[in-house]
Amino acid sequence: MKKIFKMLLVVVLVAFSAGSAFAATFSLNVDSLTFNADDKQDIIGAGTLQTADGTTDASFTLKVSGSHAIKDISLTNETTGKAWSTSPSGTTGLLLVKDSEGKALNTSGSLPILPVLRGTEFKLYINDASGSIPRDSTFAVSVTLVDRSVITGKTAVNSSAPVEQATLTSNGDGIIDLVTSGLSGQDLANGGEKVGADGKNDFQLDVKLNFHYATIRGIKLKAVSGRKNAEWDTMSGNKLPIITVVDSNNNIINKTNGSVEFTVKGTSSYILLVQDTERILSASDVKAKLTISLSDGRMFERDAVRGQAISVNDSLSVEYKGAGKYDFVGNSEKIESNFNADRQIDITLNTEGTITGIRVQDTKSGKVWDTAAGNSNPLIAVTNEKGERQNRTDGSVSLPVIGSKTLTLWIDEENNKRSGPYNVTLVLSNGQVLESSTAKRTDPNTSNITKTDRAVRFISAKPALVNVDVAGKNKKRSANGYKDTALNVEITGNGKITAMLLTDTSGKGWDTLTDNNGRWLLCVREGNRLLNSANGKVNFSVNGTKRYQLLMQDNGILSRRNGKLILSITWGDGHVTQSTLSW
C-alpha cells in the first residue's frame, strides 16, 4: 500500500511540474458529504484521543472526484461552531479519516499527503455523536490540497441527541428549577433585542442552573396559551424580543447587543425578565419552556412551573390599545352591540383581594364608564386573558385576585384623536383603590423631589465580574479584552450629574474625570445605554429614582475578599452626594 501511495504521489507531482496545459487538467471536487446514521462505531475519544471512550462516534462519507493530492481535511458544525481537523489544535477536535478499504490514515497524529486519481471516498469520524450533534445542524467539510487551494461541501444532519430534558443529567449538569413569578417590579426588557426600559413592568422567571463548568451562549423561552404563542431569546439579529438576564448580584449579564456569554460553575440562580406584551405568561393555561445552549454545543430544556407571585406593592399598569375587534357594549349600562368597535384598554395588576368595581374616565372630555349598576354611566365590558366576559348579568363584577392578573376593558367611544388619555380605577372589596393612567408613565415622586432628597445607595452586595468590556485600564472608554467588574447603584434626585468618583480609603480607584490623576475610567450604564461621552465624562439628568450600573476594570481592589468603597456623585449645582459599600 505504501508503494502504491508513493507511486501515485510521484505521478501527481510530475503532473504539477509539467507544462501548464497538462497541469490544468488536474483538479478535485467534492461530490458529496453524507452523514452515516447507521454507523454506530466507537473508535476515538474526546480531544485528540484515538481510543474508544464508550460513546458512539459520528460518521460521515466524503466523496471526491478528479485528480489531485490532499494535504488536510477539516469538518465544522456550522450550527454550533464546533470544529474537527486531521491536524487538531487546542480549539479543534480530532477528525479521523479512513480510506475506502477501512484503513485509518492519520493515526500517527497528522494526515499524510493523499494522492487522488479519478476520485475516491473517505470515511470521516468525530467523537461522540450526541455531543457533537446536539440539535439539527449543518456540517461543512474543507479539503486543503497540496497547492493550498481548498474545496468544500456541506450536508444537513438531524440531531443525534435529544435535547436534555431533566432536572439534572447523569454528570450533574442541567436546569435545576424554572419558576414563573408574575409581574416584577423591574423594567429592563422591551419588545426589541437590546436591554432597555419601555415604561412597563417586566414578567419575571426565576431559573436555577447547575453545571460542573459551562459557558452559556444562548437562552430561549417559548410560551403557548390557547391560540397565542410567543418567543423571546438572547440572540441578536433575529428580531425576537430580548430576555434580560440578571445574576444574583443584580447585575445585567447581557452584552450591548443583547446576547449573553457567561460561565456557570456549580449552582447559580438568575432572574429572566421579558416584556409579555400579549400577557401569555400570565395566563392560567400557559405552557412555557426554556432552552439554554452551551458553548460546547449541548442544549438543555425545562418546562416552567407556576410559582408564588412576586410581592409588588399593589401595582396596576394600563395600556390603551385603540379600536379592538369586539363590540360588547354601547352607550348604555347593558351588554349590547351597536355596530361600533369598542375601545380596548389592557390592564395588569398584582395584588390580593376581590375587584368589586372598575371605572374609566376620559381625562379630556370627563366622560365616565364603569361596572356599577343603576348609575346611568355606560358599561365597561371586562374580559380575561382567554377573551371570556367577566361581567355579571347586571354589568357588575366580582373578580378574585391572588398575585398577578391580566384583564381587558372594553368601552364604547368614537375613534377620535382628541379622546384620552384615560384614568383607570379599581375598587377592591376591602376598600383598597388602585389607580393608573394610559398617559405616558412618569415617576410619581418626581415633582416632590428636592435638593434635600438627593441620595445614592449601593444595590450590589459586592463587586462582581460581568461579561461586559467597555472600560480600559486607563481613562479610555474602549474594550481591552478583559471583562469589566460591575456595581449597581440607585440614585434619587432632580438635576444633572456631572461627575462620579469611586475610590477605596486610600483614594485609589475610578472616576469620570478627564484629568490624568492615576485613576481609571468609571463607566456608567443605564439599561443598555452607556452614559459616558468619548472622553469619559458624564452629564446626565436624574428625575426621580433610577438605577445605574457602574463598570470598571479591576485594579486589584475589587477582587479582594474584603473591601470598602466610597462613591461620590457631583450634581450640576456643585452639591455632592456620597455612599459607602463594605463587603
Coordinates of C-alpha atoms in Angstrom, one line a residue:
M1 CA 0.0 0.0 0.0
K2 CA 2.9 2.4 0.9
K3 CA 4.5 1.7 -2.5
I4 CA 1.2 2.5 -4.3
F5 CA 0.9 5.8 -2.3
K6 CA 4.4 6.7 -3.2
M7 CA 3.9 5.9 -6.9
L8 CA 0.7 7.9 -7.0
L9 CA 2.3 10.8 -5.3
V10 CA 5.1 10.8 -7.9
V11 CA 2.6 10.7 -10.7
V12 CA 0.7 13.8 -9.2
L13 CA 3.9 15.7 -8.6
V14 CA 5.2 15.0 -12.1
A15 CA 1.9 16.3 -13.4
F16 CA 2.2 19.5 -11.4
S17 CA 5.8 20.1 -12.6
A18 CA 4.7 19.6 -16.3
G19 CA 3.6 22.4 -18.6
S20 CA 0.6 24.5 -17.7
A21 CA -1.6 22.9 -20.4
F22 CA -1.1 19.5 -18.8
A23 CA -1.3 20.7 -15.1
A24 CA -4.6 22.5 -15.8
T25 CA -6.3 19.1 -16.2
F26 CA -5.6 18.2 -12.6
S27 CA -8.4 19.3 -10.2
L28 CA -10.5 17.9 -7.4
N29 CA -14.2 18.4 -6.5
V30 CA -16.3 17.4 -3.5
D31 CA -19.1 15.3 -4.9
S32 CA -21.0 14.7 -1.7
L33 CA -20.8 14.7 2.1
T34 CA -23.3 12.4 3.8
F35 CA -24.0 11.5 7.4
N36 CA -23.9 7.8 8.2
A37 CA -26.7 7.5 10.8
D38 CA -26.4 3.7 10.9
D39 CA -22.7 3.6 11.6
K40 CA -22.6 3.0 15.4
Q41 CA -18.8 2.6 16.0
D42 CA -16.8 3.9 18.9
I43 CA -13.2 4.4 17.8
I44 CA -12.0 7.7 19.1
G45 CA -12.2 9.7 22.3
A46 CA -12.5 13.4 23.2
G47 CA -9.9 15.9 22.1
T48 CA -7.2 14.1 20.2
L49 CA -7.6 10.6 21.8
Q50 CA -7.6 7.8 19.4
T51 CA -9.1 5.2 21.7
A52 CA -12.7 4.3 22.4
D53 CA -14.4 6.2 25.3
G54 CA -17.8 4.4 25.5
T55 CA -19.7 6.9 23.3
T56 CA -20.9 6.3 19.7
D57 CA -19.0 8.5 17.3
A58 CA -20.4 10.4 14.3
S59 CA -19.5 9.1 10.9
F60 CA -19.6 10.9 7.5
T61 CA -18.8 9.7 4.0
L62 CA -16.8 12.2 1.8
K63 CA -16.8 11.5 -2.0
V64 CA -14.4 13.4 -4.2
S65 CA -13.7 13.2 -8.0
G66 CA -10.8 14.3 -10.1
S67 CA -7.1 14.1 -9.7
H68 CA -5.0 16.0 -7.1
A69 CA -3.3 15.5 -3.7
I70 CA -4.9 16.2 -0.4
K71 CA -2.9 17.7 2.5
D72 CA -5.6 18.2 5.2
I73 CA -9.3 17.8 5.9
S74 CA -11.5 19.6 8.4
L75 CA -15.1 19.4 9.5
T76 CA -17.2 22.1 11.1
N77 CA -20.7 22.0 12.7
E78 CA -21.8 25.4 11.4
T79 CA -24.8 25.4 13.8
T80 CA -22.8 25.1 17.0
G81 CA -19.4 26.3 15.7
K82 CA -17.6 23.2 16.9
A83 CA -14.8 22.0 14.6
W84 CA -12.6 19.0 14.0
S85 CA -9.4 18.5 11.9
T86 CA -6.9 16.0 10.8
S87 CA -4.4 18.4 12.3
P88 CA -6.2 19.1 15.6
S89 CA -5.2 22.1 17.8
G90 CA -6.4 23.4 21.2
T91 CA -9.7 24.6 19.7
T92 CA -10.4 21.7 17.3
G93 CA -11.0 18.0 18.0
L94 CA -9.6 15.1 16.1
L95 CA -11.1 14.2 12.7
L96 CA -10.1 10.5 12.0
V97 CA -10.0 9.6 8.3
K98 CA -10.3 6.1 6.8
D99 CA -9.8 5.2 3.2
S100 CA -12.2 3.1 1.0
E101 CA -10.7 -0.1 2.4
G102 CA -11.4 0.9 6.0
K103 CA -7.8 1.8 7.0
A104 CA -7.2 4.8 9.3
L105 CA -4.9 7.2 7.6
N106 CA -4.0 9.7 10.3
T107 CA -3.3 7.5 13.3
S108 CA 0.2 9.0 13.6
G109 CA -1.2 12.4 14.5
S110 CA -1.3 14.0 11.1
L111 CA -2.6 13.2 7.7
P112 CA 0.0 12.1 5.1
I113 CA -0.3 13.5 1.6
L114 CA -3.2 11.6 -0.1
P115 CA -2.9 11.4 -4.0
V116 CA -6.2 11.1 -5.7
L117 CA -6.6 9.8 -9.3
R118 CA -10.1 9.9 -10.8
G119 CA -11.8 10.0 -7.5
T120 CA -12.4 8.1 -4.3
E121 CA -14.3 8.2 -1.0
F122 CA -13.2 8.6 2.7
K123 CA -14.9 7.8 6.0
L124 CA -14.7 10.7 8.5
Y125 CA -15.1 10.1 12.2
I126 CA -15.6 12.6 15.1
N127 CA -16.0 11.8 18.8
D128 CA -19.4 11.5 20.5
A129 CA -22.3 11.9 18.0
S130 CA -24.7 13.1 20.8
G131 CA -22.3 15.8 22.0
S132 CA -21.2 16.8 18.5
I133 CA -24.7 17.0 17.0
P134 CA -26.9 18.2 19.9
R135 CA -29.5 19.5 17.5
D136 CA -30.3 19.6 13.8
S137 CA -27.1 21.0 12.2
T138 CA -25.3 21.9 9.0
F139 CA -21.9 20.4 8.6
A140 CA -19.2 21.8 6.2
V141 CA -16.1 19.9 5.0
S142 CA -13.0 21.7 3.9
V143 CA -10.4 19.8 1.9
T144 CA -7.0 21.5 1.6
L145 CA -4.9 20.4 -1.4
V146 CA -1.1 20.4 -1.7
D147 CA -1.2 23.6 -3.8
R148 CA -3.0 25.2 -0.7
S149 CA -6.3 25.6 -2.6
V150 CA -9.4 24.5 -0.7
I151 CA -12.6 22.7 -1.9
T152 CA -15.7 22.5 0.3
G153 CA -19.0 20.7 0.7
K154 CA -22.0 20.7 3.1
T155 CA -24.7 18.5 4.4
A156 CA -27.7 18.8 6.8
V157 CA -27.7 16.4 9.7
N158 CA -30.6 15.6 12.0
S159 CA -29.9 15.7 15.7
S160 CA -28.1 12.7 17.1
A161 CA -29.1 13.5 20.7
P162 CA -32.5 14.6 22.1
V163 CA -32.4 17.9 23.9
E164 CA -31.7 17.0 27.6
Q165 CA -35.0 17.4 29.4
A166 CA -34.4 16.8 33.1
T167 CA -33.5 18.4 36.3
L168 CA -30.0 17.0 36.1
T169 CA -28.3 14.7 33.7
S170 CA -26.0 11.9 34.8
N171 CA -23.0 14.1 35.0
G172 CA -24.8 16.6 37.2
D173 CA -25.4 19.3 34.6
G174 CA -28.7 20.8 33.9
I175 CA -31.5 23.2 34.7
I176 CA -32.5 22.6 38.3
D177 CA -35.6 24.8 38.5
L178 CA -37.6 27.2 36.4
V179 CA -40.4 29.1 38.0
T180 CA -42.7 31.9 36.7
S181 CA -43.1 34.6 39.3
G182 CA -45.5 37.0 37.6
L183 CA -45.2 40.7 37.1
S184 CA -42.0 42.1 38.6
G185 CA -41.1 45.5 39.9
Q186 CA -38.4 46.0 37.3
D187 CA -38.4 47.5 33.8
L188 CA -35.3 46.1 31.9
A189 CA -36.9 44.4 28.9
N190 CA -38.9 45.6 26.0
G191 CA -40.0 44.5 22.6
G192 CA -36.6 45.0 21.0
E193 CA -33.4 43.0 21.0
K194 CA -31.4 45.1 23.5
V195 CA -31.8 45.8 27.2
G196 CA -33.9 48.8 27.8
A197 CA -37.0 50.2 29.6
D198 CA -40.3 50.8 28.0
G199 CA -42.4 52.1 30.9
K200 CA -43.9 48.7 31.7
N201 CA -43.1 46.2 34.4
D202 CA -41.4 43.0 33.1
F203 CA -42.6 39.5 33.6
Q204 CA -40.1 37.5 35.7
L205 CA -39.0 33.9 35.7
D206 CA -36.5 32.5 38.2
V207 CA -34.1 29.9 36.9
K208 CA -31.5 27.8 38.8
L209 CA -28.6 26.2 36.9
N210 CA -26.1 23.6 37.9
F211 CA -23.0 22.8 35.9
H212 CA -19.6 21.5 36.8
Y213 CA -18.3 24.1 34.4
A214 CA -20.1 25.5 31.4
T215 CA -20.4 28.6 29.3
I216 CA -23.9 29.7 28.4
R217 CA -24.1 31.1 24.9
G218 CA -27.9 31.4 24.4
I219 CA -31.2 31.4 26.2
K220 CA -34.6 31.0 24.5
L221 CA -38.1 31.0 26.0
K222 CA -41.3 29.8 24.3
A223 CA -44.8 30.2 25.7
V224 CA -48.2 28.9 24.4
S225 CA -51.6 29.8 25.8
G226 CA -54.6 28.7 23.7
R227 CA -54.0 30.0 20.2
K228 CA -51.5 32.6 21.4
N229 CA -47.8 31.9 21.4
A230 CA -44.6 34.0 21.9
E231 CA -40.9 33.6 21.9
W232 CA -38.0 35.6 23.5
D233 CA -34.3 35.0 23.4
T234 CA -30.8 36.4 23.8
M235 CA -29.7 36.1 20.2
S236 CA -29.0 39.3 18.2
G237 CA -30.3 40.0 14.8
N238 CA -33.3 37.6 14.7
K239 CA -35.9 40.2 15.7
L240 CA -37.2 38.2 18.7
P241 CA -37.7 40.3 21.8
I242 CA -35.0 40.2 24.4
I243 CA -34.6 38.1 27.6
T244 CA -32.8 40.3 30.1
V245 CA -30.7 38.1 32.3
V246 CA -29.8 39.3 35.9
D247 CA -27.5 37.5 38.2
S248 CA -27.8 37.1 42.0
N249 CA -25.8 40.3 42.5
N250 CA -28.4 42.2 40.4
N251 CA -26.0 42.7 37.5
I252 CA -27.3 42.6 34.0
I253 CA -25.4 39.9 32.1
N254 CA -26.5 40.8 28.5
K255 CA -23.9 42.3 26.2
T256 CA -24.7 45.6 24.4
N257 CA -26.3 43.7 21.5
G258 CA -28.5 41.7 23.9
S259 CA -26.6 38.4 23.6
V260 CA -25.1 36.6 26.5
E261 CA -21.9 34.6 27.2
F262 CA -21.4 33.7 30.9
T263 CA -19.8 30.9 32.8
V264 CA -21.6 28.8 35.4
K265 CA -19.6 26.8 37.8
G266 CA -21.7 25.0 40.4
T267 CA -25.2 26.0 41.3
S268 CA -26.3 29.6 40.4
S269 CA -29.6 31.4 40.3
Y270 CA -30.7 34.0 37.7
I271 CA -33.6 36.2 37.0
L272 CA -35.1 36.3 33.5
L273 CA -37.1 39.4 32.5
V274 CA -39.3 39.6 29.4
Q275 CA -41.9 42.1 28.2
D276 CA -45.0 39.9 27.9
T277 CA -47.0 42.1 25.5
E278 CA -49.7 39.6 24.9
R279 CA -49.8 38.5 28.5
I280 CA -49.4 34.9 27.6
L281 CA -47.1 34.1 30.5
S282 CA -49.8 35.3 33.0
A283 CA -52.5 33.0 31.5
S284 CA -53.7 30.1 33.7
D285 CA -53.2 27.6 30.9
V286 CA -49.8 28.8 29.8
K287 CA -47.1 26.2 28.9
A288 CA -43.6 27.7 28.9
K289 CA -40.4 26.0 28.0
L290 CA -36.8 27.3 28.5
T291 CA -33.9 26.2 26.3
I292 CA -30.3 27.0 27.0
S293 CA -27.4 26.5 24.7
L294 CA -23.8 25.9 25.8
S295 CA -20.5 26.8 24.0
D296 CA -19.8 23.1 23.6
G297 CA -23.0 22.5 21.6
R298 CA -25.1 20.9 24.3
M299 CA -28.6 22.1 24.9
F300 CA -30.9 21.8 27.9
E301 CA -34.6 22.4 28.2
R302 CA -37.1 22.6 31.1
D303 CA -40.8 23.4 31.4
A304 CA -41.7 26.2 33.7
V305 CA -43.8 25.7 36.8
R306 CA -46.0 28.4 38.3
G307 CA -44.5 29.9 41.4
Q308 CA -45.8 32.4 44.0
A309 CA -46.4 35.8 42.6
I310 CA -43.8 38.4 43.4
S311 CA -44.8 40.7 46.2
V312 CA -45.3 44.0 44.4
N313 CA -46.9 46.8 46.4
D314 CA -50.4 46.6 44.8
S315 CA -49.3 47.6 41.3
L316 CA -51.6 48.5 38.4
S317 CA -50.4 49.2 34.9
V318 CA -52.7 50.1 32.0
E319 CA -52.3 50.5 28.2
Y320 CA -54.7 51.9 25.6
K321 CA -54.8 49.7 22.5
G322 CA -57.3 51.7 20.4
A323 CA -60.2 50.1 18.5
G324 CA -60.5 46.4 19.2
K325 CA -62.1 43.5 17.3
Y326 CA -65.2 43.2 19.5
D327 CA -68.4 45.1 20.1
F328 CA -69.6 44.1 23.6
V329 CA -71.2 47.4 24.7
G330 CA -72.9 50.6 23.5
N331 CA -73.7 53.8 25.3
S332 CA -75.8 52.2 28.0
E333 CA -75.5 50.0 31.0
K334 CA -76.2 46.9 29.1
I335 CA -74.1 44.3 27.3
E336 CA -75.3 45.1 23.8
S337 CA -73.9 45.7 20.3
N338 CA -74.3 49.0 18.4
F339 CA -72.0 48.0 15.5
N340 CA -69.3 50.3 16.7
A341 CA -66.0 48.5 17.6
D342 CA -65.2 49.0 21.3
R343 CA -62.1 50.8 22.5
Q344 CA -59.6 48.4 24.2
I345 CA -57.7 49.1 27.4
D346 CA -55.4 46.3 28.7
I347 CA -54.6 46.2 32.4
T348 CA -52.2 44.2 34.5
L349 CA -52.4 44.2 38.3
N350 CA -50.6 42.5 41.1
T351 CA -52.5 42.4 44.4
E352 CA -54.6 40.2 46.7
G353 CA -58.3 40.7 47.1
T354 CA -61.5 40.9 45.1
I355 CA -62.2 43.6 42.5
T356 CA -65.8 44.9 43.0
G357 CA -65.7 47.9 40.8
I358 CA -63.9 49.3 37.7
R359 CA -64.1 52.9 36.5
V360 CA -62.6 54.6 33.4
Q361 CA -62.6 58.3 32.8
D362 CA -61.5 60.2 29.7
T363 CA -59.3 63.0 31.1
K364 CA -60.2 65.4 28.3
S365 CA -63.9 65.1 27.9
G366 CA -64.6 63.9 31.5
K367 CA -66.8 61.1 30.2
V368 CA -67.1 58.1 32.6
W369 CA -67.6 54.4 32.1
D370 CA -67.9 51.9 35.0
T371 CA -69.3 48.5 36.1
A372 CA -71.7 49.9 38.7
A373 CA -75.4 49.1 38.1
G374 CA -78.0 51.8 38.0
N375 CA -75.9 55.0 37.9
S376 CA -76.6 55.8 34.2
N377 CA -72.8 55.6 33.3
P378 CA -72.1 53.5 30.2
L379 CA -70.9 50.0 30.9
I380 CA -67.4 48.7 30.8
A381 CA -67.2 45.1 29.5
V382 CA -64.4 43.1 31.2
T383 CA -62.7 40.0 29.6
N384 CA -60.0 37.7 30.9
E385 CA -56.9 36.6 29.0
K386 CA -59.0 33.9 27.2
G387 CA -61.4 36.6 26.0
E388 CA -64.2 35.4 28.3
R389 CA -66.6 38.1 29.6
Q390 CA -66.4 38.6 33.4
N391 CA -69.4 40.9 34.0
R392 CA -72.5 39.6 35.8
T393 CA -75.9 40.0 34.1
D394 CA -76.3 43.5 35.6
G395 CA -72.8 44.5 34.4
S396 CA -71.2 44.5 37.8
V397 CA -68.0 42.4 38.6
S398 CA -66.6 40.4 41.5
L399 CA -63.1 39.2 40.5
P400 CA -60.8 37.4 43.0
V401 CA -57.1 38.2 42.5
I402 CA -54.1 36.5 44.1
G403 CA -50.9 37.8 42.7
S404 CA -50.7 38.8 39.0
K405 CA -53.8 39.1 36.9
T406 CA -54.4 40.5 33.4
L407 CA -57.8 41.8 32.1
T408 CA -59.1 43.8 29.1
L409 CA -61.6 46.6 29.5
W410 CA -63.9 47.5 26.6
I411 CA -65.7 50.8 26.3
D412 CA -67.9 52.4 23.6
E413 CA -66.4 55.6 22.3
E414 CA -65.9 57.1 18.9
N415 CA -62.4 56.9 17.4
N416 CA -61.4 60.5 18.0
K417 CA -57.8 61.7 18.2
R418 CA -58.9 64.2 20.9
S419 CA -60.1 61.3 23.2
G420 CA -58.0 60.2 26.1
P421 CA -55.8 59.6 27.9
Y422 CA -57.8 57.5 30.3
N423 CA -57.7 57.2 34.1
V424 CA -58.5 53.7 35.3
T425 CA -59.6 53.0 38.9
L426 CA -60.1 49.6 40.5
V427 CA -62.0 49.2 43.8
L428 CA -61.4 46.1 46.0
S429 CA -63.8 44.6 48.5
N430 CA -61.6 45.7 51.4
G431 CA -61.9 49.4 50.3
Q432 CA -58.5 49.5 48.7
V433 CA -58.2 51.6 45.5
L434 CA -55.7 51.1 42.7
E435 CA -55.3 53.8 40.0
S436 CA -53.3 54.2 36.9
S437 CA -53.4 56.2 33.6
T438 CA -52.9 55.4 29.9
A439 CA -50.9 58.6 29.7
K440 CA -47.1 58.2 29.4
R441 CA -45.9 57.0 32.7
T442 CA -43.8 59.3 34.8
D443 CA -42.2 58.8 38.2
P444 CA -45.0 59.8 40.7
N445 CA -42.4 61.2 43.1
T446 CA -40.6 63.4 40.6
S447 CA -42.5 66.6 41.3
N448 CA -41.9 66.2 45.0
I449 CA -38.1 65.6 44.9
T450 CA -36.0 68.5 46.1
K451 CA -32.3 69.0 46.7
T452 CA -32.6 67.7 50.2
D453 CA -34.0 64.4 48.9
R454 CA -30.9 63.6 46.8
A455 CA -29.3 60.3 47.7
V456 CA -27.3 57.4 46.3
R457 CA -27.1 53.8 47.6
F458 CA -25.4 50.6 46.5
I459 CA -27.7 47.8 45.4
S460 CA -24.9 45.3 44.9
A461 CA -23.6 43.5 47.9
K462 CA -20.1 43.4 46.5
P463 CA -18.3 43.9 43.1
A464 CA -18.9 41.2 40.5
L465 CA -17.2 40.3 37.3
V466 CA -19.6 40.6 34.3
N467 CA -19.5 39.7 30.6
V468 CA -19.1 43.3 29.5
D469 CA -16.0 45.1 28.2
V470 CA -16.4 48.8 27.8
A471 CA -13.8 50.3 30.2
G472 CA -10.0 50.2 29.9
K473 CA -7.1 50.1 32.4
N474 CA -6.8 53.9 31.9
K475 CA -9.1 56.8 31.1
K476 CA -10.2 55.3 27.7
R477 CA -13.8 54.3 27.0
S478 CA -13.0 51.2 25.0
A479 CA -12.8 47.5 25.2
N480 CA -9.4 46.0 26.1
G481 CA -10.1 42.3 26.0
Y482 CA -10.8 41.9 29.7
K483 CA -14.2 41.6 31.4
D484 CA -15.3 44.6 33.5
T485 CA -16.4 44.5 37.1
A486 CA -19.8 45.9 38.0
L487 CA -21.6 47.5 40.8
N488 CA -25.3 48.6 40.8
V489 CA -26.4 51.8 42.4
E490 CA -29.7 53.6 42.9
I491 CA -29.7 57.4 42.6
T492 CA -32.6 59.7 43.8
G493 CA -32.7 63.4 42.9
N494 CA -33.8 66.0 40.4
G495 CA -31.0 67.6 38.4
K496 CA -27.9 66.8 36.4
I497 CA -25.0 64.6 37.4
T498 CA -21.7 65.9 36.1
A499 CA -19.1 63.7 37.8
M500 CA -18.8 60.4 39.6
L501 CA -15.9 59.1 41.8
L502 CA -15.4 55.7 43.2
T503 CA -12.4 55.0 45.5
D504 CA -11.1 53.0 48.4
T505 CA -10.0 54.6 51.6
S506 CA -6.6 55.5 50.1
G507 CA -8.1 57.5 47.3
K508 CA -7.2 55.0 44.5
G509 CA -9.9 54.0 42.1
W510 CA -12.0 55.2 39.2
D511 CA -13.8 58.4 38.1
T512 CA -15.4 60.1 35.1
L513 CA -12.9 63.0 35.0
T514 CA -10.6 63.7 32.1
D515 CA -7.6 64.5 34.4
N516 CA -4.6 62.2 34.3
N517 CA -4.9 61.7 38.1
G518 CA -3.8 58.0 38.3
R519 CA -7.4 56.7 38.5
W520 CA -9.1 54.6 35.7
L521 CA -12.3 55.3 33.9
L522 CA -15.6 54.7 35.7
C523 CA -18.3 53.8 33.1
V524 CA -21.9 54.4 33.8
R525 CA -24.7 52.4 32.1
E526 CA -28.5 53.0 32.3
G527 CA -30.2 49.9 31.0
N528 CA -28.2 49.2 27.8
R529 CA -27.1 52.8 27.2
L530 CA -23.6 53.9 28.1
L531 CA -23.8 57.5 29.5
N532 CA -20.1 58.4 29.3
S533 CA -19.0 60.6 26.3
A534 CA -16.0 59.6 24.2
N535 CA -13.6 61.3 26.7
G536 CA -15.3 59.5 29.7
K537 CA -17.2 62.5 31.1
V538 CA -20.8 62.2 32.2
N539 CA -23.6 64.8 32.1
F540 CA -27.0 63.1 32.6
S541 CA -30.3 64.0 34.2
V542 CA -31.9 62.2 37.1
N543 CA -35.6 63.0 37.7
G544 CA -36.9 60.7 40.4
T545 CA -35.2 57.4 41.4
K546 CA -33.2 55.5 38.8
R547 CA -30.9 52.5 38.8
Y548 CA -27.5 52.6 37.1
Q549 CA -24.6 50.1 36.6
L550 CA -21.0 51.1 37.2
L551 CA -18.5 49.3 35.1
M552 CA -14.7 49.4 35.6
Q553 CA -11.5 47.3 35.2
D554 CA -10.3 45.7 38.4
N555 CA -7.1 47.4 39.7
G556 CA -6.8 44.7 42.5
I557 CA -9.2 46.3 44.9
L558 CA -12.4 44.8 43.7
S559 CA -11.4 41.2 43.8
R560 CA -10.3 41.2 47.4
R561 CA -12.2 39.1 49.9
N562 CA -13.0 42.2 51.9
G563 CA -13.0 45.8 50.9
K564 CA -14.6 49.2 51.3
L565 CA -15.5 51.7 48.6
I566 CA -16.7 55.3 48.7
L567 CA -18.9 56.6 45.9
S568 CA -19.2 60.4 45.4
I569 CA -21.5 62.0 42.8
T570 CA -21.4 65.6 41.9
W571 CA -24.6 67.4 40.8
G572 CA -24.7 70.3 38.3
D573 CA -25.1 72.9 41.1
G574 CA -22.0 71.6 42.9
H575 CA -23.8 69.5 45.5
V576 CA -22.1 66.2 46.4
T577 CA -23.9 63.0 47.5
Q578 CA -22.0 60.0 48.9
S579 CA -22.5 56.4 49.8
T580 CA -20.2 53.7 51.2
L581 CA -20.0 49.9 50.5
S582 CA -18.3 47.4 52.7
W583 CA -18.0 43.7 52.0

